[in-house]
One Martini backbone bead per residue (centre of mass of N, CA, C, O) as a GRO file, in nm:
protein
  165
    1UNK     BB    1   2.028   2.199  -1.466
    2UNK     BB    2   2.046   2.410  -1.223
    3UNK     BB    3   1.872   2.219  -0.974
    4UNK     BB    4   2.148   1.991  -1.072
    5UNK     BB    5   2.414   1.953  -0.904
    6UNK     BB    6   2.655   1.800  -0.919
    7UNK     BB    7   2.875   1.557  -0.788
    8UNK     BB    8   3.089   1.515  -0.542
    9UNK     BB    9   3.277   1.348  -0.281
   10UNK     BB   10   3.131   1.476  -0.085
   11UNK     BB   11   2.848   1.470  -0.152
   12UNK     BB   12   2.837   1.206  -0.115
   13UNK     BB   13   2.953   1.185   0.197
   14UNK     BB   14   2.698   1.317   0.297
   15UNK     BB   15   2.470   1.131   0.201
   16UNK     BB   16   2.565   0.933   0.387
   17UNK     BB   17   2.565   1.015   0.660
   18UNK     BB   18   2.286   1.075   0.678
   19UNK     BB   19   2.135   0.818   0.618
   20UNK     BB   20   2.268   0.688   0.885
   21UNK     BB   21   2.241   1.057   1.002
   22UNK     BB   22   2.002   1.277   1.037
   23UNK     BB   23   2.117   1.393   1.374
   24UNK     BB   24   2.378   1.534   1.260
   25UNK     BB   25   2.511   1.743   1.291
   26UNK     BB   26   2.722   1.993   1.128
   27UNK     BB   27   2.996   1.945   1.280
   28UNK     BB   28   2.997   1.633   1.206
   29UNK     BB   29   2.961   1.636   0.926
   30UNK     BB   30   3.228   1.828   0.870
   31UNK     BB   31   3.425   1.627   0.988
   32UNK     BB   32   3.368   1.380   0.829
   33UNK     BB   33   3.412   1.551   0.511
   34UNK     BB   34   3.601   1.739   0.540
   35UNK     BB   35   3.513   2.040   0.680
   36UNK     BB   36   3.325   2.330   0.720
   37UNK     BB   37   3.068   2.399   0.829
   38UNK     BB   38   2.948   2.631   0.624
   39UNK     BB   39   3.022   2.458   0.346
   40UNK     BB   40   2.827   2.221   0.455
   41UNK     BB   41   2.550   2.332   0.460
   42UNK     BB   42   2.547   2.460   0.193
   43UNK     BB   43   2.534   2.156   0.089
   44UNK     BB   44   2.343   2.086   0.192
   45UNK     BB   45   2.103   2.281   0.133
   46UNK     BB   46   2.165   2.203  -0.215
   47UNK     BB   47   2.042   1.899  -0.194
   48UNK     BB   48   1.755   1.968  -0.070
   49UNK     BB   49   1.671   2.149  -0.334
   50UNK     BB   50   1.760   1.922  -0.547
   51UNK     BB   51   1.627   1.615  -0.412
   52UNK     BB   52   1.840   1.435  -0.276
   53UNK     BB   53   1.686   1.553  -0.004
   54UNK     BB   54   1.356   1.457   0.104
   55UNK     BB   55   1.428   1.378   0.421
   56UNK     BB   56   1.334   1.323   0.773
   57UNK     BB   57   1.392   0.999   0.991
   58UNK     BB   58   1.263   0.742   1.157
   59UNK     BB   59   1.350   0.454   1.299
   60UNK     BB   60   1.118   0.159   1.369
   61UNK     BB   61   1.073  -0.045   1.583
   62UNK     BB   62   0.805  -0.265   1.557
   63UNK     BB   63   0.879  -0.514   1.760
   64UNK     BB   64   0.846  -0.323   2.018
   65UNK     BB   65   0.509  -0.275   1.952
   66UNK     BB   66   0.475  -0.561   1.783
   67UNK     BB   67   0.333  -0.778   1.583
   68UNK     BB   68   0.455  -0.857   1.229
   69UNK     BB   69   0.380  -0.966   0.881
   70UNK     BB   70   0.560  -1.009   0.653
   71UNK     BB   71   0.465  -0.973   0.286
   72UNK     BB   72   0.549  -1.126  -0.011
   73UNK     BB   73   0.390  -1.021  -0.383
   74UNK     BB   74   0.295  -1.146  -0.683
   75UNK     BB   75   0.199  -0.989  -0.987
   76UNK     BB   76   0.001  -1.075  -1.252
   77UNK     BB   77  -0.173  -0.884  -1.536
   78UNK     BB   78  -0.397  -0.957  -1.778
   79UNK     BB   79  -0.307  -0.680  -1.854
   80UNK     BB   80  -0.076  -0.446  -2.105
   81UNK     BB   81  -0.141  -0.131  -2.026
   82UNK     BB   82  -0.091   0.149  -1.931
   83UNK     BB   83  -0.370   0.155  -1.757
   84UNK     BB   84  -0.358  -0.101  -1.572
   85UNK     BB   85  -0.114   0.017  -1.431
   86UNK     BB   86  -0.235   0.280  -1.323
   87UNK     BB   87  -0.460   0.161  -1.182
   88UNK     BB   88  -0.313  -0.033  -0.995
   89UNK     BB   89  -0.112   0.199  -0.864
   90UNK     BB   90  -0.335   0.371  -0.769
   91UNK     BB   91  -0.477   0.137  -0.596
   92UNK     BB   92  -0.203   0.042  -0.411
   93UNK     BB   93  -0.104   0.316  -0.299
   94UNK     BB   94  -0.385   0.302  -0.074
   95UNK     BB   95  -0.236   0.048   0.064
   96UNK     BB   96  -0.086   0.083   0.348
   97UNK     BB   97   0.050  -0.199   0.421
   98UNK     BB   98   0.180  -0.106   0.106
   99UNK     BB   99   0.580  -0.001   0.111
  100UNK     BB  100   0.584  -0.161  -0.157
  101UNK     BB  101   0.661  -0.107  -0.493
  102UNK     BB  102   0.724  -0.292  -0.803
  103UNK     BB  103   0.827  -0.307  -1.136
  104UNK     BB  104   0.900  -0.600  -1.324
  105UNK     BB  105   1.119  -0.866  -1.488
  106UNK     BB  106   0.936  -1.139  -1.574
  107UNK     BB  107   0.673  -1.358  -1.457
  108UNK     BB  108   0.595  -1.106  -1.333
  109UNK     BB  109   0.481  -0.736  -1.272
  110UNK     BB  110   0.478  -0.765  -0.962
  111UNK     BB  111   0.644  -0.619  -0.615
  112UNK     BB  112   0.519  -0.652  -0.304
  113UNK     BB  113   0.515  -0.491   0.059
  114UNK     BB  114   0.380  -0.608   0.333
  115UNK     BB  115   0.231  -0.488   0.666
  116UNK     BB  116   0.101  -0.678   0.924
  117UNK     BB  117  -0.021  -0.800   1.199
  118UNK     BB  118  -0.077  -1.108   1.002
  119UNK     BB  119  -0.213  -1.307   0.813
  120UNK     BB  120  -0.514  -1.241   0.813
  121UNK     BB  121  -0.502  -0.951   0.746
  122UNK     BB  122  -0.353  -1.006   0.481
  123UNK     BB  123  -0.554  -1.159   0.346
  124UNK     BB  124  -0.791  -0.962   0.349
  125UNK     BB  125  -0.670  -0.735   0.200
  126UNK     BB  126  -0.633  -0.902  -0.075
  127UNK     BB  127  -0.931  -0.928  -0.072
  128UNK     BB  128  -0.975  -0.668  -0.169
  129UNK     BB  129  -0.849  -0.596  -0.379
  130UNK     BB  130  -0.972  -0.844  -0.579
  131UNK     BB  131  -1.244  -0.649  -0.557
  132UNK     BB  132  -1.117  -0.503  -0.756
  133UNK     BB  133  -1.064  -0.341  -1.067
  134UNK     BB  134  -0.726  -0.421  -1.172
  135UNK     BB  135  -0.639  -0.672  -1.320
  136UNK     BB  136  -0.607  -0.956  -1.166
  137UNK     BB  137  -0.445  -1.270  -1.247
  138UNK     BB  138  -0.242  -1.327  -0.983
  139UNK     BB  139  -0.112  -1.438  -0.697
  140UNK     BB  140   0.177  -1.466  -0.488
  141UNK     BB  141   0.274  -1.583  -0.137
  142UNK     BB  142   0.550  -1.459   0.120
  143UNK     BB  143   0.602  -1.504   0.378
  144UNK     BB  144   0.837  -1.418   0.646
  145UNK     BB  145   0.937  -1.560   0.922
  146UNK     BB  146   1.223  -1.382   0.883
  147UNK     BB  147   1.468  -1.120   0.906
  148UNK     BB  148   1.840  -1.115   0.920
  149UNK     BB  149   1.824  -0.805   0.757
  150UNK     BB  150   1.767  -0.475   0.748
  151UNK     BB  151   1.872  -0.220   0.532
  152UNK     BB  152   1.810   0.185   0.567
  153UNK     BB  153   2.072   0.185   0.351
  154UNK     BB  154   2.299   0.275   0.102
  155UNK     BB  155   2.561   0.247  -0.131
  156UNK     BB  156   2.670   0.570  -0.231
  157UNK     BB  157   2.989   0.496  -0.226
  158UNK     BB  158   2.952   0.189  -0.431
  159UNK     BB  159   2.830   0.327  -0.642
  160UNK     BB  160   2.955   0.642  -0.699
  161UNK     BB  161   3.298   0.589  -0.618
  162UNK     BB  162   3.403   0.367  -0.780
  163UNK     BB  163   3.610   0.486  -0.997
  164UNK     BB  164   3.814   0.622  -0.770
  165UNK     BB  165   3.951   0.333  -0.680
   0.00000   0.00000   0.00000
């Protein structure tokens, strides 16, 4: 695939620094991976059209804002055909306050993460979701207490360049 072109140790601290620091200059980015701006430059352009870098946003302190109650919840699907998940995935993914959604394997079927004002705010929304007809056999609710670290960044330099140690 040529708008795939393969990853090196540069390109991978490339992709590093920028998910820490999406705001870093490309003289700071070209000095952190031991390059010059120009083909730093050139390989962050590469990796941006190659799909590697889908966007640049801020991190948002919610709690600065007010109070939000995260609430994971365990889906489980009466039935276990493609269009039953494809309706499922379609019907919740339109659902604003639903961040994440994962298909899991093991005792239950889906894991969602919602962010909402407040317990009862979470209700209401679970309460519609379960008047629409996707198919929802049980689902688990874990109201989240506190949460001491959420990271907003992959460790990929101990995912992708563990060969090279």
């Amino acid at each position: 695939m040529p708008d795939t072109p393969k990853l090196d140790r540069i390109d991978i601290h490339i992709l590093s620094h920028l998910q820490l620091n999406g705001r870093i200059t490309n003289v700071d980015l070209a000095d952190a991976v031991g390059l010059s701006p120009s083909p730093c430059l050139i390989r962050v352009k590469r990796l941006e059209k190659a799909g590697y870098i889908t966007g640049y946003g801020a991190h948002v302190q919610l709690a600065k804002l007010g109070d939000v109650q995260v609430v994971f919840t365990q889906v489980t699907l009466s039935d276990h055909h493609r269009e039953d998940f494809a309706k499922f995935e379609a019907a919740i993914r339109n659902v604003d306050e639903v961040v994440e959604c994962h298909l899991v394997s093991g005792g239950f079927d889906y894991l969602l993460k919602f962010v909402t004002r407040s317990v009862a705010h979470y209700h209401s929304i679970a309460e519609d979701v379960l008047r629409q007809s996707i198919n929802i056999e049980k689902y688990f609710s874990y109201i989240v207490i506190q949460s001491p670290f959420v990271k907003n960044h992959y460790p990929i330099e101990k995912l992708f360049l563990h060969h090279e140690e």
